[in-house]
PDB file of C-alpha atoms and ligand atoms in Angstrom:
ATOM      1  CA  MET L   1     191.174  77.010  74.455  1.00 86.00           C
ATOM      2  CA  ILE L   2     190.563  73.276  74.719  1.00 95.00           C
ATOM      3  CA  SER L   3     192.961  71.148  72.655  1.00 97.00           C
ATOM      4  CA  LYS L   4     191.836  68.844  69.860  1.00 97.00           C
ATOM      5  CA  LYS L   5     193.386  65.909  71.681  1.00 98.00           C
ATOM      6  CA  ILE L   6     191.227  66.525  74.758  1.00 98.00           C
ATOM      7  CA  VAL L   7     188.109  67.108  72.630  1.00 98.00           C
ATOM      8  CA  ASP L   8     188.687  63.805  70.800  1.00 98.00           C
ATOM      9  CA  THR L   9     189.353  61.893  74.013  1.00 98.00           C
ATOM     10  CA  ILE L  10     186.236  63.340  75.694  1.00 98.00           C
ATOM     11  CA  ASN L  11     184.151  62.409  72.641  1.00 98.00           C
ATOM     12  CA  ALA L  12     185.517  58.864  72.933  1.00 98.00           C
ATOM     13  CA  GLN L  13     184.631  58.923  76.627  1.00 98.00           C
ATOM     14  CA  ILE L  14     181.051  60.066  75.891  1.00 98.00           C
ATOM     15  CA  ASN L  15     180.825  56.942  73.753  1.00 98.00           C
ATOM     16  CA  GLU L  16     182.266  54.779  76.575  1.00 98.00           C
ATOM     17  CA  GLU L  17     179.683  56.175  79.017  1.00 98.00           C
ATOM     18  CA  LEU L  18     176.806  55.648  76.581  1.00 98.00           C
ATOM     19  CA  PHE L  19     178.027  52.104  75.943  1.00 98.00           C
ATOM     20  CA  SER L  20     178.107  51.580  79.728  1.00 98.00           C
ATOM     21  CA  SER L  21     174.475  52.689  79.849  1.00 98.00           C
ATOM     22  CA  TYR L  22     173.622  50.263  77.022  1.00 98.00           C
ATOM     23  CA  LEU L  23     175.463  47.420  78.751  1.00 98.00           C
ATOM     24  CA  TYR L  24     173.628  47.942  82.045  1.00 98.00           C
ATOM     25  CA  LEU L  25     170.300  48.283  80.255  1.00 98.00           C
ATOM     26  CA  SER L  26     171.025  44.959  78.588  1.00 98.00           C
ATOM     27  CA  MET L  27     171.761  43.449  81.999  1.00 98.00           C
ATOM     28  CA  ALA L  28     168.456  44.950  83.248  1.00 98.00           C
ATOM     29  CA  ALA L  29     166.624  43.102  80.454  1.00 98.00           C
ATOM     30  CA  TYR L  30     168.496  39.872  81.334  1.00 98.00           C
ATOM     31  CA  PHE L  31     167.400  40.161  84.975  1.00 98.00           C
ATOM     32  CA  GLU L  32     163.826  41.068  83.990  1.00 98.00           C
ATOM     33  CA  ASN L  33     163.683  37.829  81.975  1.00 98.00           C
ATOM     34  CA  MET L  34     164.709  35.932  85.105  1.00 97.00           C
ATOM     35  CA  SER L  35     161.974  37.766  87.095  1.00 98.00           C
ATOM     36  CA  LEU L  36     164.670  39.291  89.276  1.00 98.00           C
ATOM     37  CA  THR L  37     163.059  42.724  89.260  1.00 98.00           C
ATOM     38  CA  GLY L  38     165.294  44.098  92.026  1.00 98.00           C
ATOM     39  CA  PHE L  39     168.525  43.259  90.174  1.00 98.00           C
ATOM     40  CA  ALA L  40     166.876  44.636  87.016  1.00 98.00           C
ATOM     41  CA  ASN L  41     166.012  47.851  88.864  1.00 98.00           C
ATOM     42  CA  TRP L  42     169.607  48.178  90.107  1.00 98.00           C
ATOM     43  CA  MET L  43     170.823  47.931  86.506  1.00 98.00           C
ATOM     44  CA  ARG L  44     168.179  50.372  85.185  1.00 98.00           C
ATOM     45  CA  ILE L  45     169.354  52.947  87.728  1.00 98.00           C
ATOM     46  CA  GLN L  46     172.974  52.217  86.797  1.00 98.00           C
ATOM     47  CA  ALA L  47     172.102  52.852  83.139  1.00 98.00           C
ATOM     48  CA  GLN L  48     170.610  56.232  84.141  1.00 98.00           C
ATOM     49  CA  GLU L  49     173.790  57.106  86.041  1.00 97.00           C
ATOM     50  CA  GLU L  50     175.854  56.367  82.945  1.00 98.00           C
ATOM     51  CA  GLN L  51     173.630  58.668  80.877  1.00 98.00           C
ATOM     52  CA  PHE L  52     174.324  61.331  83.470  1.00 98.00           C
ATOM     53  CA  HIS L  53     178.086  60.731  83.169  1.00 98.00           C
ATOM     54  CA  ALA L  54     177.861  61.033  79.374  1.00 98.00           C
ATOM     55  CA  MET L  55     175.798  64.226  79.537  1.00 98.00           C
ATOM     56  CA  LYS L  56     178.189  65.831  82.011  1.00 98.00           C
ATOM     57  CA  PHE L  57     181.006  65.364  79.456  1.00 98.00           C
ATOM     58  CA  PHE L  58     178.669  66.527  76.659  1.00 98.00           C
ATOM     59  CA  ASP L  59     177.843  69.769  78.488  1.00 98.00           C
ATOM     60  CA  TYR L  60     181.472  70.330  79.416  1.00 98.00           C
ATOM     61  CA  LEU L  61     182.613  70.134  75.797  1.00 98.00           C
ATOM     62  CA  ILE L  62     179.967  72.665  74.795  1.00 98.00           C
ATOM     63  CA  GLU L  63     180.933  74.966  77.657  1.00 98.00           C
ATOM     64  CA  ARG L  64     184.580  74.860  76.547  1.00 98.00           C
ATOM     65  CA  GLY L  65     183.738  75.517  72.896  1.00 97.00           C
ATOM     66  CA  GLY L  66     184.650  71.971  71.810  1.00 98.00           C
ATOM     67  CA  GLU L  67     182.741  70.072  69.151  1.00 98.00           C
ATOM     68  CA  VAL L  68     180.625  67.137  70.332  1.00 98.00           C
ATOM     69  CA  GLU L  69     180.892  64.158  68.001  1.00 98.00           C
ATOM     70  CA  LEU L  70     178.603  61.238  68.790  1.00 98.00           C
ATOM     71  CA  LEU L  71     180.165  57.947  67.703  1.00 98.00           C
ATOM     72  CA  ALA L  72     178.444  54.627  66.997  1.00 98.00           C
ATOM     73  CA  ILE L  73     177.600  52.636  70.118  1.00 98.00           C
ATOM     74  CA  GLU L  74     178.770  49.029  70.168  1.00 98.00           C
ATOM     75  CA  LYS L  75     176.176  46.290  70.698  1.00 98.00           C
ATOM     76  CA  PRO L  76     176.424  44.889  74.245  1.00 98.00           C
ATOM     77  CA  GLU L  77     176.111  41.223  75.208  1.00 98.00           C
ATOM     78  CA  ASN L  78     172.589  40.221  76.233  1.00 97.00           C
ATOM     79  CA  LYS L  79     173.167  36.952  78.098  1.00 97.00           C
ATOM     80  CA  TRP L  80     175.297  35.968  81.068  1.00 98.00           C
ATOM     81  CA  ASP L  81     175.701  32.541  82.649  1.00 98.00           C
ATOM     82  CA  SER L  82     174.708  33.696  86.131  1.00 97.00           C
ATOM     83  CA  ILE L  83     173.992  36.729  88.312  1.00 98.00           C
ATOM     84  CA  LEU L  84     177.540  36.421  89.622  1.00 98.00           C
ATOM     85  CA  ILE L  85     179.052  36.519  86.128  1.00 98.00           C
ATOM     86  CA  ALA L  86     176.993  39.609  85.224  1.00 98.00           C
ATOM     87  CA  PHE L  87     178.372  41.412  88.285  1.00 98.00           C
ATOM     88  CA  GLU L  88     181.908  40.188  87.583  1.00 98.00           C
ATOM     89  CA  GLU L  89     181.553  41.826  84.191  1.00 98.00           C
ATOM     90  CA  THR L  90     180.164  44.977  85.837  1.00 98.00           C
ATOM     91  CA  LEU L  91     183.232  45.306  88.048  1.00 98.00           C
ATOM     92  CA  LYS L  92     185.601  44.543  85.168  1.00 98.00           C
ATOM     93  CA  HIS L  93     183.845  47.152  83.056  1.00 98.00           C
ATOM     94  CA  GLU L  94     184.074  49.790  85.790  1.00 98.00           C
ATOM     95  CA  GLU L  95     187.819  49.061  86.159  1.00 98.00           C
ATOM     96  CA  HIS L  96     188.143  49.635  82.417  1.00 98.00           C
ATOM     97  CA  ILE L  97     186.269  52.976  82.720  1.00 98.00           C
ATOM     98  CA  THR L  98     188.572  54.012  85.573  1.00 98.00           C
ATOM     99  CA  GLU L  99     191.551  53.351  83.289  1.00 98.00           C
ATOM    100  CA  ARG L 100     189.993  55.529  80.566  1.00 98.00           C
ATOM    101  CA  ILE L 101     189.358  58.356  83.061  1.00 98.00           C
ATOM    102  CA  ASN L 102     192.939  58.094  84.346  1.00 98.00           C
ATOM    103  CA  ASN L 103     194.168  58.280  80.766  1.00 98.00           C
ATOM    104  CA  LEU L 104     192.113  61.455  80.263  1.00 98.00           C
ATOM    105  CA  VAL L 105     193.646  62.956  83.409  1.00 98.00           C
ATOM    106  CA  SER L 106     197.160  62.159  82.083  1.00 98.00           C
ATOM    107  CA  ILE L 107     196.336  63.875  78.792  1.00 98.00           C
ATOM    108  CA  ALA L 108     194.969  66.942  80.611  1.00 98.00           C
ATOM    109  CA  PHE L 109     198.260  67.091  82.559  1.00 98.00           C
ATOM    110  CA  ASP L 110     200.358  66.754  79.398  1.00 97.00           C
ATOM    111  CA  GLU L 111     198.337  69.496  77.710  1.00 97.00           C
ATOM    112  CA  LYS L 112     198.593  71.706  80.825  1.00 97.00           C
ATOM    113  CA  ASP L 113     194.799  72.070  80.786  1.00 98.00           C
ATOM    114  CA  TYR L 114     194.173  72.936  84.437  1.00 97.00           C
ATOM    115  CA  ALA L 115     190.419  73.454  83.954  1.00 98.00           C
ATOM    116  CA  ALA L 116     190.043  69.959  82.500  1.00 98.00           C
ATOM    117  CA  GLN L 117     192.136  68.514  85.330  1.00 98.00           C
ATOM    118  CA  ASN L 118     189.721  70.073  87.854  1.00 98.00           C
ATOM    119  CA  PHE L 119     186.668  68.908  85.941  1.00 98.00           C
ATOM    120  CA  LEU L 120     187.981  65.349  85.661  1.00 98.00           C
ATOM    121  CA  GLN L 121     188.529  65.086  89.398  1.00 98.00           C
ATOM    122  CA  TRP L 122     184.762  64.544  89.795  1.00 98.00           C
ATOM    123  CA  TYR L 123     185.026  61.410  87.607  1.00 98.00           C
ATOM    124  CA  VAL L 124     188.093  60.168  89.492  1.00 98.00           C
ATOM    125  CA  ASP L 125     186.050  60.276  92.728  1.00 97.00           C
ATOM    126  CA  GLU L 126     182.945  58.850  91.049  1.00 97.00           C
ATOM    127  CA  GLN L 127     184.943  55.852  89.779  1.00 98.00           C
ATOM    128  CA  VAL L 128     186.062  55.031  93.328  1.00 98.00           C
ATOM    129  CA  GLU L 129     182.360  54.786  94.238  1.00 97.00           C
ATOM    130  CA  GLU L 130     181.437  52.875  91.079  1.00 97.00           C
ATOM    131  CA  GLU L 131     184.091  50.211  91.688  1.00 98.00           C
ATOM    132  CA  ALA L 132     183.264  49.987  95.401  1.00 98.00           C
ATOM    133  CA  ALA L 133     179.530  49.469  94.710  1.00 98.00           C
ATOM    134  CA  ALA L 134     180.127  46.713  92.133  1.00 98.00           C
ATOM    135  CA  SER L 135     182.763  45.072  94.301  1.00 98.00           C
ATOM    136  CA  GLN L 136     180.486  45.051  97.374  1.00 98.00           C
ATOM    137  CA  ILE L 137     177.648  43.358  95.463  1.00 98.00           C
ATOM    138  CA  LEU L 138     180.087  40.832  94.027  1.00 98.00           C
ATOM    139  CA  GLU L 139     181.299  39.940  97.523  1.00 98.00           C
ATOM    140  CA  GLN L 140     177.698  39.533  98.718  1.00 98.00           C
ATOM    141  CA  LEU L 141     176.940  37.262  95.750  1.00 98.00           C
ATOM    142  CA  ARG L 142     180.041  35.154  96.412  1.00 98.00           C
ATOM    143  CA  PHE L 143     179.038  34.869 100.050  1.00 98.00           C
ATOM    144  CA  LEU L 144     175.483  33.776  99.144  1.00 98.00           C
ATOM    145  CA  GLY L 145     176.531  31.251  96.487  1.00 97.00           C
ATOM    146  CA  GLU L 146     173.484  29.134  95.599  1.00 94.00           C
ATOM    147  CA  ASN L 147     171.437  30.353  98.587  1.00 97.00           C
ATOM    148  CA  LYS L 148     168.195  31.211  96.763  1.00 97.00           C
ATOM    149  CA  HIS L 149     166.530  32.688  99.816  1.00 98.00           C
ATOM    150  CA  GLY L 150     169.470  35.059 100.306  1.00 98.00           C
ATOM    151  CA  LEU L 151     169.470  35.995  96.629  1.00 98.00           C
ATOM    152  CA  LEU L 152     165.764  36.843  96.775  1.00 98.00           C
ATOM    153  CA  MET L 153     166.373  39.002  99.865  1.00 98.00           C
ATOM    154  CA  LEU L 154     169.071  40.883  97.943  1.00 98.00           C
ATOM    155  CA  ASP L 155     166.712  41.213  94.974  1.00 98.00           C
ATOM    156  CA  ARG L 156     164.083  42.757  97.274  1.00 98.00           C
ATOM    157  CA  GLU L 157     166.651  45.210  98.651  1.00 98.00           C
ATOM    158  CA  PHE L 158     167.639  46.315  95.131  1.00 98.00           C
ATOM    159  CA  ARG L 159     164.017  47.173  94.274  1.00 98.00           C
ATOM    160  CA  THR L 160     164.370  50.254  96.459  1.00 98.00           C
ATOM    161  CA  ARG L 161     167.305  51.784  94.549  1.00 97.00           C
ATOM    162  CA  VAL L 162     166.358  55.139  92.997  1.00 97.00           C
ATOM    163  CA  PHE L 163     168.205  57.499  90.702  1.00 96.00           C
ATOM    164  CA  THR L 164     169.460  60.576  92.458  1.00 92.00           C
ATOM    165  CA  PRO L 165     171.483  62.873  90.212  1.00 87.00           C
ATOM    166  CA  PRO L 166     175.019  62.801  91.656  1.00 78.00           C
ATOM    167  CA  VAL L 167     176.235  65.960  93.347  1.00 75.00           C
ATOM    168  CA  THR L 168     178.425  67.826  90.891  1.00 70.00           C
ATOM    169  CA  ALA L 169     180.951  70.532  91.472  1.00 53.00           C
TER     170      ALA L 169
HETATM  171 FE1  FEO F 201     180.420  56.093  84.088  1.00 78.00          FE
HETATM  172 FE2  FEO F 201     180.065  53.507  85.736  1.00 78.00          FE
HETATM  173  O1  FEO F 201     181.177  54.799  85.039  1.00 78.00           O
END
């Protein structure tokens, strides 16, 4: 039997993941307006990944007999001062999500819910990748600075990103 505390925390996490999707979709629109279609594509794919993260929690709650409760999604920002600032926010946001996942793991330990602990391990690993991806782009952007040619090359590279449903246990 899944505890109410875990059900509530997973419902809150579904909301966090859906907000993440909203945030990245908003960044996609920001990049589209700058005609940076590669950066926009990267963010569109990121938004799809976040939907996947939310739905994985959604399905898990149903499988465990917990009640899904969809909460209101906060409005994301829609403007950033630069590409760099948008990616700084991306990394900061992913670090926040990692904290939330770690908090969920702690609760699963406290509640002695071994099944939830196993399930959450996928997110622990996924967050390592999420932070690494954002951090790598941020480093590239810092390296390029105001180099417009370099930024356009990066934009071209990001046009090729596609959504591949992550491998799940
Ligand atoms: Fe669902 Fe980007 O963490």
